[in-house]
Amino acid sequence: MNKKNEAITDMNVDFAQWYTDVVKKSELIDYSPVRGCVILRPYGYGIWELIQKQLDAMFKEGGHENVYMPMFLPKSLLQKEADHVEGFAPEVLTITHAGDEELVDPLCIRPTSEVLFCEHFSNTIQSYRDLPKLYNQWCSVVRWEKTTRPFLRTTEFLWQEGHTAHASEEEAQKEAKTMLDVYTDFFENVLAIPVIRGRKSEKEKFAGAVTTYTIESMMHDGKALQSGTTHYLGDGFAKAFDITFTDKENKLTHVHQTSWGVSTRMIGGIIMVHGDNNGLVLPPKIAPIQVAIIPIAQNKEGVLEAVTNLHEEIKSQFRVKLDISDKTPGFKFSEYEMKGVPLRVELGPKDIEAGNAVLVRRDNGEKKVVSLSNIEEEIEKTLEEIQQGLYNNAKEAKEAKTYSVATLQQFEEVITQKPGFIKAMWCESGECEEKIKKDFSATIRCLPYEQEIIGDTCVCCGEKAEMQAIFARAY
Amino acid sequence: MNKKNEAITDMNVDFAQWYTDVVKKSELIDYSPVRGCVILRPYGYGIWELIQKQLDAMFKEGGHENVYMPMFLPKSLLQKEADHVEGFAPEVLTITHAGDEELVDPLCIRPTSEVLFCEHFSNTIQSYRDLPKLYNQWCSVVRWEKTTRPFLRTTEFLWQEGHTAHASEEEAQKEAKTMLDVYTDFFENVLAIPVIRGRKSEKEKFAGAVTTYTIESMMHDGKALQSGTTHYLGDGFAKAFDITFTDKENKLTHVHQTSWGVSTRMIGGIIMVHGDNNGLVLPPKIAPIQVAIIPIAQNKEGVLEAVTNLHEEIKSQFRVKLDISDKTPGFKFSEYEMKGVPLRVELGPKDIEAGNAVLVRRDNGEKKVVSLSNIEEEIEKTLEEIQQGLYNNAKEAKEAKTYSVATLQQFEEVITQKPGFIKAMWCESGECEEKIKKDFSATIRCLPYEQEIIGDTCVCCGEKAEMQAIFARAY
């Protein structure tokens, strides 16, 4: 697709503005009168519903159950785990008055719900028979942010938060890693976004966690997006909240916990990984409309009947939109391109006469004439090709923008001239991590599972290093 | 079922305490450290998920689309429609500070979201081509209440709120009535709860509405539960928020709006309509577990294998729980009775030898020996019978406790001695409505669609009356 939709900024000229244009023009969101909060319009919320449905099934497959906790946390409760409150306090909205009544214990709006789950676990777990507890909730959380961008960082955002309690460290660690695998599977096979799995450095881990695992993905502009995290919380929360159980040897023991979450931020990732100069490009598995049927010369005899029949025929198998509005076909083409609909079916008098239809792929613009007699199989096959093609393209782009560097000088060259992921050795000192952050605005995205030992000295200080890290600038 | 579970209070002795015992013992909820807010545990949230799934499909069938609006409303926005703000102001939680920052325009936590939808409509509706807008959202709202009870009245509660905009009064009125029909269908055919449809008096209608329609149901103790409402909002909000469109004659016109909602309060209704002295009784259509399989003498050869096979065989068709824990069968029986599981399947060595299983109905305790060879059909048929039976019982109970009265003296006799619904004529004056409320704590639940003209004078003042009302004490 060489042409460019004039309604949006060129992504290679101003990527940030392109992003803003796309989220608005494709009708994913509208700005709201509340600072830092957006409205998810039907098309944007439709993507979220498809994400929810598929992820929720994966969670339940693993034995997790959904619950709902209050959106408020008493301030006193939030303060129980010291690291946790320190991490979140600056972002928390607090309610001191309800109507005319002054609250003795002010209420915080949840920035995350560890403390409520802990309190509930403390009340409901007595014996090893009550374990594990595998809970999840779908809700919104609130973090007061200085600068916000639709999907990537908003004051209120939708997410899921998993909270589990286990009898042993081993089991809880396994849960944290398994859920990272579930996220990886979902990103790669549903969102068509390749990820790097790893753990966070001490500096970057979740407030209150022993270990934070993360999946990091690369956006079109080479920047990283932290896409999902899982945390092994150890027994720190259990000690602060007195969550104990009687084990099989009749000994009172603290549980080990995990928490994990992904959010509407994923939609920002979809936009920035797959989008192009004509707007959004959606992977078929999360596209609210998978197929747009557009009649050509719809006033000619037989055309409306043919598109209506086709719609009836395929609508139970795919998510289909038949557009018989009085707009021109060209106008409709741009509209569904902007919305990233994976496949367009054109049907005009000549096609009908020949018993054919034209399929046009959103991802690469490829046109294909297919027989109406086996159009369902053709659509199915093409949607699968698009899904796989988007993943392959994203993977190639990520690999092309991943660089191995050995010295600070090389680091500087790459980060300033070729934005992407930097593989480098790291001595594991906070000082080197901090220096790189300060000098280059780049952070350690993760210490990848798949270690590629490309040297034996730290990229920053030159001392001995045994750990390979991924550095990048990030959203 | 004559026996009574000793873990809960007798419903005929103390209905309020029975209710509290049941919600807790059946593990629907747990109390939270936040005043007036409860935790929906997996079993309680599981009912909500089944409600959501079925209602959402009905909304979408009618062309409605889901969106998500921020949970905050700027205070200035809430104040735009005078009646609306007056109705909600006393219950609204307000945030004046975010971190250290004082907010110029304080944020209210939504008690309902009319004003955000209005603002969005105002920004997105231009022409008659943009109409109707048929939106819905699933979310939680917050109303600061003095006294709270699980499901019936909590500070935060889960609900859906529909918001629509139309080109004409006629179309909007039709939408408000159609959605009341959808709620009626859902209550009667899914929740097995009969309802009375009608409209609210001026005093009882929604703050900002022209007309409020309601469905009212009767609880076991004869009190009414307002179960769902739909509102025709007229063009008052449209004028306050400047929501206009260019109509087909190219004239600038205000839209006409509706809103409508049902909440987790429905779960309170299910408990108080169907429950009994052994705990919860759930209609099969919203039961998280429809069938509990309980092995008898599970250590005997072949028993575990047989229950496992049965579970495998039926689990794709029904929501089934196989319980092979080391508790006694009797203990399990009470547990699933408390949880209101519609059907229990018992399978022991003798049954297996005979190729049979025993089905036990939760609603009436009926036992039936069925052949394992056609157990799926038997279960399906029995679940349908239970669903229908629960509805029939509830309908009979409601009719038995509905009384027609002509004078205030009769009114007093009935309301103090035979709690239930009172049909009476009403002169449509606010004074009579207020007097009855003050003297008897009874309110006009609705002016029913199906008017039964049982006289021509007002039950209160004796003046001329043409309107039949339903009076009751209510939750």
Coordinates of N, CA and C in Angstrom, one line a residue, chain A residues 30 32-35 37-42 45 49 60 65-72 74 77 92-95 98-99 101 103 107 109 116 119-120 124 135 140 142 144 156 158, chain B residues 30 32-35 37-42 45 49 60 65-72 74 77 92-95 98-99 101 103 107 109 116 119-120 124 135 140 142 144 156 158:
Chain A
D30 N -12.7 8.6 22.2 CA -13.0 10.0 22.2 C -12.4 10.6 23.5
S32 N -12.4 12.7 26.9 CA -13.5 13.0 27.8 C -13.2 14.3 28.5
P33 N -14.2 14.8 29.2 CA -14.0 16.0 30.0 C -13.2 15.8 31.2
V34 N -12.8 14.5 31.5 CA -12.0 14.2 32.7 C -10.5 14.1 32.3
R35 N -9.7 14.9 33.0 CA -8.3 14.9 32.6 C -7.6 13.5 32.6
C37 N -8.5 10.9 31.1 CA -9.4 9.7 30.9 C -10.0 9.8 29.5
V38 N -10.1 8.6 28.8 CA -10.7 8.6 27.5 C -12.0 7.8 27.5
I39 N -12.8 8.0 26.5 CA -14.0 7.2 26.3 C -13.7 6.1 25.3
L40 N -13.9 4.9 25.7 CA -13.8 3.8 24.7 C -15.1 3.7 23.9
R41 N -15.0 4.0 22.7 CA -16.2 4.0 21.8 C -16.5 2.5 21.4
P42 N -17.6 2.3 20.8 CA -18.0 0.9 20.5 C -16.8 0.1 19.7
Y45 N -14.0 -0.5 22.3 CA -14.4 -1.4 23.4 C -14.7 -2.8 22.8
E49 N -13.5 -6.3 24.3 CA -14.4 -7.4 24.5 C -13.8 -8.7 24.0
K60 N -9.4 -19.3 32.8 CA -10.3 -20.4 33.4 C -9.8 -21.8 33.0
E65 N -10.5 -18.4 38.9 CA -11.9 -18.0 39.0 C -12.0 -16.4 39.1
N66 N -13.0 -15.9 38.6 CA -13.2 -14.4 38.7 C -13.9 -14.0 39.9
V67 N -13.5 -12.9 40.5 CA -14.2 -12.3 41.7 C -14.3 -10.8 41.4
Y68 N -15.0 -10.1 42.3 CA -15.0 -8.6 42.2 C -14.7 -8.0 43.6
M69 N -13.7 -7.2 43.7 CA -13.3 -6.5 45.0 C -13.8 -5.0 44.9
P70 N -14.1 -4.4 46.0 CA -14.4 -3.0 46.0 C -13.3 -2.1 45.3
M71 N -13.7 -1.0 44.7 CA -12.8 -0.1 44.1 C -12.0 0.8 45.1
F72 N -12.5 0.7 46.3 CA -11.8 1.5 47.4 C -10.9 0.7 48.3
P74 N -9.2 1.2 52.1 CA -9.0 2.1 53.2 C -7.5 2.4 53.3
L77 N -5.1 0.3 55.2 CA -4.8 -1.0 54.6 C -3.7 -0.9 53.6
V92 N -2.0 8.0 44.0 CA -3.3 7.5 44.5 C -4.2 8.7 44.7
L93 N -5.5 8.5 44.3 CA -6.5 9.5 44.6 C -7.2 9.1 45.9
T94 N -7.4 10.1 46.7 CA -7.9 9.9 48.1 C -9.2 10.7 48.3
I95 N -10.1 10.0 48.9 CA -11.4 10.6 49.3 C -11.4 10.8 50.8
A98 N -17.4 12.1 52.4 CA -18.5 11.5 51.6 C -19.7 12.3 52.0
G99 N -20.2 13.0 51.0 CA -21.3 13.9 51.3 C -20.8 15.0 52.3
E101 N -19.9 14.1 55.4 CA -19.3 13.4 56.4 C -17.8 13.3 56.2
L103 N -14.4 11.3 56.6 CA -14.1 9.9 56.8 C -12.9 9.8 57.8
L107 N -10.5 7.0 52.1 CA -10.6 5.9 51.1 C -9.7 6.2 49.9
I109 N -8.7 5.3 45.9 CA -9.2 4.5 44.8 C -8.1 3.6 44.3
L116 N -6.5 -5.6 49.1 CA -7.8 -6.2 49.4 C -7.8 -7.7 49.2
E119 N -6.3 -9.1 52.4 CA -7.2 -9.0 53.5 C -8.2 -10.2 53.4
H120 N -8.7 -10.4 52.2 CA -9.7 -11.5 51.9 C -9.0 -12.9 52.1
T124 N -10.1 -16.0 54.7 CA -10.7 -17.2 54.1 C -9.8 -18.4 54.0
Y135 N -7.3 -16.5 41.8 CA -8.3 -15.5 41.5 C -7.9 -14.5 40.5
S140 N -11.4 -1.6 36.5 CA -10.6 -0.5 36.1 C -9.8 0.0 37.4
V142 N -7.0 3.2 38.9 CA -6.7 4.7 38.7 C -5.3 5.0 39.2
W144 N -2.9 8.5 39.1 CA -2.9 9.9 38.7 C -1.5 10.2 38.0
E156 N -7.5 6.6 34.4 CA -8.2 5.3 34.7 C -8.0 4.4 33.5
L158 N -8.7 0.1 32.0 CA -9.3 -1.2 32.2 C -8.2 -2.2 32.2
Chain B
D30 N -18.2 -11.9 50.7 CA -17.6 -11.7 52.0 C -17.6 -10.2 52.3
S32 N -16.1 -6.6 53.3 CA -14.8 -6.0 53.0 C -14.5 -5.0 54.0
P33 N -13.3 -4.6 54.1 CA -12.9 -3.6 55.1 C -13.4 -2.2 54.7
V34 N -14.1 -2.1 53.5 CA -14.7 -0.8 53.1 C -16.1 -0.7 53.5
R35 N -16.5 0.3 54.2 CA -17.9 0.5 54.6 C -18.9 0.3 53.5
C37 N -19.3 -1.8 51.3 CA -18.9 -2.6 50.0 C -18.7 -4.0 50.4
V38 N -19.1 -4.9 49.5 CA -18.8 -6.3 49.7 C -17.9 -6.9 48.6
I39 N -17.3 -8.0 48.9 CA -16.5 -8.8 47.9 C -17.4 -9.8 47.3
L40 N -17.5 -9.8 46.0 CA -18.2 -10.9 45.3 C -17.2 -12.0 45.1
R41 N -17.4 -13.1 45.8 CA -16.6 -14.3 45.7 C -16.9 -15.1 44.4
P42 N -16.1 -16.1 44.1 CA -16.3 -16.7 42.8 C -17.7 -17.2 42.5
Y45 N -19.8 -14.0 42.0 CA -19.5 -13.4 40.7 C -19.8 -14.3 39.5
E49 N -21.7 -13.3 36.1 CA -21.2 -13.5 34.8 C -22.2 -14.2 33.9
K60 N -27.5 -6.8 22.5 CA -26.8 -6.8 21.2 C -27.8 -7.2 20.1
E65 N -24.7 -1.3 21.4 CA -23.2 -1.5 21.4 C -22.7 -1.1 22.8
N66 N -21.6 -1.8 23.2 CA -21.0 -1.5 24.5 C -19.9 -0.5 24.4
V67 N -19.8 0.4 25.4 CA -18.7 1.4 25.4 C -18.2 1.4 26.9
Y68 N -17.2 2.2 27.1 CA -16.7 2.4 28.5 C -16.4 3.9 28.7
M69 N -17.1 4.5 29.7 CA -16.9 5.9 30.0 C -16.1 6.0 31.3
P70 N -15.4 7.1 31.5 CA -14.6 7.2 32.8 C -15.5 7.1 34.0
M71 N -14.9 6.7 35.1 CA -15.7 6.6 36.4 C -15.9 7.9 37.1
F72 N -15.1 8.9 36.5 CA -15.2 10.3 37.2 C -16.1 11.2 36.3
P74 N -16.7 15.4 36.1 CA -16.3 16.7 36.7 C -17.6 17.3 37.3
L77 N -19.9 19.3 35.4 CA -20.8 18.6 34.4 C -22.0 18.1 35.0
V92 N -23.2 11.5 46.4 CA -22.0 11.5 45.6 C -20.7 11.7 46.4
L93 N -19.7 10.8 46.1 CA -18.4 11.0 46.6 C -17.6 11.9 45.7
T94 N -16.9 12.8 46.4 CA -16.1 13.9 45.6 C -14.7 13.9 46.0
I95 N -13.8 14.0 45.0 CA -12.4 14.1 45.2 C -11.9 15.5 44.9
A98 N -5.7 15.4 44.2 CA -5.0 14.2 43.6 C -3.6 14.4 44.0
G99 N -3.1 13.4 44.8 CA -1.7 13.6 45.3 C -1.7 14.9 46.1
E101 N -2.0 17.8 44.6 CA -2.6 18.9 43.8 C -4.1 19.1 44.1
L103 N -7.7 20.1 43.0 CA -8.3 20.1 41.7 C -9.2 21.3 41.6
L107 N -13.6 16.1 41.2 CA -14.2 15.0 40.4 C -15.2 14.2 41.3
I109 N -17.3 10.7 41.8 CA -17.4 9.3 41.3 C -18.8 9.0 40.8
L116 N -22.0 12.1 31.3 CA -20.9 11.8 30.4 C -21.4 11.3 29.0
E119 N -22.5 14.5 27.2 CA -21.3 15.2 26.7 C -20.8 14.5 25.4
H120 N -20.7 13.2 25.4 CA -20.2 12.5 24.3 C -21.1 12.6 23.1
T124 N -20.5 14.0 19.2 CA -20.5 13.0 18.1 C -21.7 12.9 17.2
Y135 N -26.3 2.8 23.1 CA -25.1 2.4 23.9 C -25.5 1.8 25.2
S140 N -19.2 -0.3 37.5 CA -19.7 -0.2 38.8 C -20.0 1.3 39.0
V142 N -21.2 4.3 42.3 CA -21.0 4.5 43.7 C -22.1 5.5 44.3
W144 N -23.3 6.8 48.1 CA -23.0 6.7 49.5 C -24.3 6.6 50.3
E156 N -20.8 0.7 46.5 CA -20.4 0.4 45.2 C -21.2 -0.8 44.7
L158 N -22.2 -3.3 41.0 CA -22.1 -3.6 39.6 C -23.4 -3.5 38.9

